[in-house]
Amino acid sequence: MKLSLEDIRALIAALDGSGLDELYLKDSDTEISLRRGRQTPAPARSVELPASGTLPPPAAAAGAARGDEGSEKEQQPDGTAGEEITVRAVTAGVFYRAARPGEAPFTEVGSHVNKGDTIAMMEAMKMISEITSPVSGIVKKILVKDGAYAGYDDGLMVIAEDGNV
């Protein structure tokens, strides 16, 4: 595939509009790597391009890079854009629902959580990070099994914000 300057600009716009820090594209005759300024490398994620060899519009490419399929409403961190908020991993690592093995989970499906409550933990490189609820509401879904690996920006839980239950 031969990339034009417009195609490269579209890739840059897609990177800017996504949660990704790096975009790497390679085929038989083209190789391009775009990277935001960052101290540590971000986990690799792949995006399939259409067989036609043409790039999607920047907004569509950004959504594809995040794994969005257009089925969820775009969410703001404060939860003002929609009823259900998907809590996403801020780092790649192992997802834990409880502070220690054998202890009760921080939350369950159907439980009410308050904004700022610890709802899970992530372990990355022997460091534990608390995952806190961005809104007050009811836990509707837990998307990752306890002890399973979750990638950067993967959905962890879905919370129905209070007043939208």
Coordinates of C-alpha atoms in Angstrom, one line a residue:
M1 CA 0.0 0.0 0.0
K2 CA 1.3 3.4 -0.9
L3 CA 0.5 6.1 1.7
S4 CA -0.1 9.7 0.6
L5 CA 0.5 12.7 2.8
E6 CA -3.3 12.8 3.4
D7 CA -3.2 9.2 4.6
I8 CA -0.4 10.0 7.0
R9 CA -2.3 13.0 8.3
A10 CA -5.3 10.8 8.8
L11 CA -3.2 8.3 10.8
I12 CA -1.8 11.2 13.0
A13 CA -5.4 12.5 13.6
A14 CA -6.5 8.9 14.5
L15 CA -3.6 8.6 17.0
D16 CA -4.4 12.1 18.5
G17 CA -8.1 11.1 18.8
S18 CA -7.5 7.8 20.5
G19 CA -6.1 6.6 23.8
L20 CA -3.1 5.1 22.1
D21 CA 0.4 6.3 22.5
E22 CA 1.9 4.5 19.5
L23 CA 0.7 3.4 16.1
Y24 CA 2.7 1.0 14.0
L25 CA 1.6 0.0 10.5
K26 CA 3.4 -2.4 8.2
D27 CA 2.7 -4.3 5.0
S28 CA 4.8 -5.6 2.2
D29 CA 6.1 -2.3 0.9
T30 CA 5.2 0.3 3.7
E31 CA 6.3 0.7 7.3
I32 CA 5.3 3.6 9.5
S33 CA 5.6 4.2 13.2
L34 CA 3.9 7.1 15.0
R35 CA 4.5 7.7 18.7
R36 CA 3.5 10.3 21.2
G37 CA 6.1 11.6 23.6
R38 CA 6.1 9.1 26.5
Q39 CA 8.6 7.8 29.0
T40 CA 7.7 4.1 28.8
P41 CA 6.4 2.2 25.9
A42 CA 2.6 1.5 25.7
P43 CA 1.3 -2.1 25.2
A44 CA 0.9 -3.0 21.5
R45 CA -2.6 -3.1 20.0
S46 CA -3.5 -4.0 16.5
V47 CA -6.0 -2.5 14.2
E48 CA -7.1 -4.3 11.0
L49 CA -7.3 -2.2 7.9
P50 CA -9.9 -2.8 5.2
A51 CA -8.8 -5.1 2.4
S52 CA -9.3 -2.2 0.0
G53 CA -6.1 -0.6 1.3
T54 CA -7.9 2.7 2.0
L55 CA -7.8 4.2 5.4
P56 CA -11.0 5.0 7.3
P57 CA -11.8 8.6 8.3
P58 CA -9.8 9.8 11.3
A59 CA -12.7 9.5 13.8
A60 CA -13.5 5.9 12.6
A61 CA -9.8 5.0 12.8
A62 CA -9.6 6.3 16.3
G63 CA -12.6 4.3 17.4
A64 CA -11.3 1.1 15.8
A65 CA -8.0 1.6 17.6
R66 CA -9.8 1.7 20.9
G67 CA -11.9 -1.3 20.0
D68 CA -15.1 0.8 19.8
E69 CA -17.8 -0.6 17.5
G70 CA -20.2 2.4 17.9
S71 CA -22.5 0.4 20.1
E72 CA -21.7 2.3 23.3
K73 CA -22.2 6.0 23.7
E74 CA -19.0 8.1 24.0
Q75 CA -18.3 8.5 27.7
Q76 CA -16.8 11.5 29.5
P77 CA -14.6 10.8 32.6
D78 CA -17.2 12.5 34.8
G79 CA -20.0 10.4 33.3
T80 CA -22.1 13.2 31.9
A81 CA -22.5 11.9 28.4
G82 CA -24.5 8.7 29.0
E83 CA -26.3 6.4 31.4
E84 CA -23.8 3.6 31.6
I85 CA -20.1 4.2 32.2
T86 CA -17.4 1.7 31.2
V87 CA -14.6 1.8 33.7
R88 CA -11.4 1.2 31.7
A89 CA -7.9 0.0 32.6
V90 CA -5.4 2.8 32.9
T91 CA -2.6 0.3 32.6
A92 CA -2.1 -3.2 31.4
G93 CA -1.9 -5.8 34.2
V94 CA -3.7 -8.5 36.2
F95 CA -7.2 -7.5 37.4
Y96 CA -8.2 -8.3 41.0
R97 CA -11.7 -8.0 42.4
A98 CA -10.5 -8.2 46.1
A99 CA -7.6 -6.9 48.1
R100 CA -6.3 -10.4 48.9
P101 CA -7.1 -13.9 47.8
G102 CA -10.0 -15.3 49.8
E103 CA -11.3 -11.9 50.8
A104 CA -14.7 -10.6 49.7
P105 CA -14.6 -8.7 46.4
F106 CA -14.8 -4.9 46.5
T107 CA -18.1 -5.0 44.6
E108 CA -20.5 -7.3 42.9
V109 CA -23.0 -7.0 40.0
G110 CA -26.0 -5.2 41.5
S111 CA -24.0 -3.4 44.2
H112 CA -24.1 0.3 44.7
V113 CA -20.8 2.2 44.5
N114 CA -20.0 5.8 45.3
K115 CA -17.7 8.0 43.3
G116 CA -14.1 7.4 44.5
D117 CA -14.8 3.9 46.0
T118 CA -12.2 1.3 45.3
I119 CA -13.9 -1.2 43.0
A120 CA -10.9 -3.3 41.9
M121 CA -7.1 -3.5 41.8
M122 CA -4.6 -3.9 38.9
E123 CA -1.1 -5.4 39.3
A124 CA 1.5 -4.3 36.8
M125 CA 5.2 -5.0 37.3
K126 CA 4.7 -5.9 41.0
M127 CA 3.0 -2.6 41.6
I128 CA -0.7 -2.6 42.7
S129 CA -3.0 0.2 41.7
E130 CA -6.5 0.8 43.0
I131 CA -9.3 1.2 40.5
T132 CA -11.8 3.7 41.8
S133 CA -15.4 4.4 40.5
P134 CA -15.6 7.5 38.4
V135 CA -19.3 7.9 39.3
S136 CA -21.9 6.8 41.9
G137 CA -24.2 4.1 40.7
I138 CA -25.0 0.4 40.3
V139 CA -22.5 -2.1 39.0
K140 CA -24.2 -3.6 35.9
K141 CA -21.4 -5.8 34.5
I142 CA -18.0 -7.0 35.5
L143 CA -16.1 -7.5 32.2
V144 CA -12.9 -9.2 33.4
K145 CA -12.5 -12.3 35.5
D146 CA -10.7 -12.1 38.8
G147 CA -7.0 -12.8 38.2
A148 CA -7.2 -12.3 34.4
Y149 CA -5.0 -10.1 32.4
A150 CA -6.5 -6.8 31.1
G151 CA -4.9 -4.6 28.5
Y152 CA -4.5 -0.9 28.5
D153 CA -7.9 0.8 28.0
D154 CA -9.8 -2.5 28.2
G155 CA -13.3 -2.3 29.8
L156 CA -13.3 -3.6 33.3
M157 CA -16.8 -2.8 34.7
V158 CA -20.0 -1.1 33.6
I159 CA -21.7 1.2 36.1
A160 CA -25.1 2.7 35.6
E161 CA -24.8 6.2 37.0
D162 CA -27.3 7.2 39.8
G163 CA -30.4 8.7 38.3
N164 CA -30.0 6.6 35.1
V165 CA -30.6 3.2 36.6

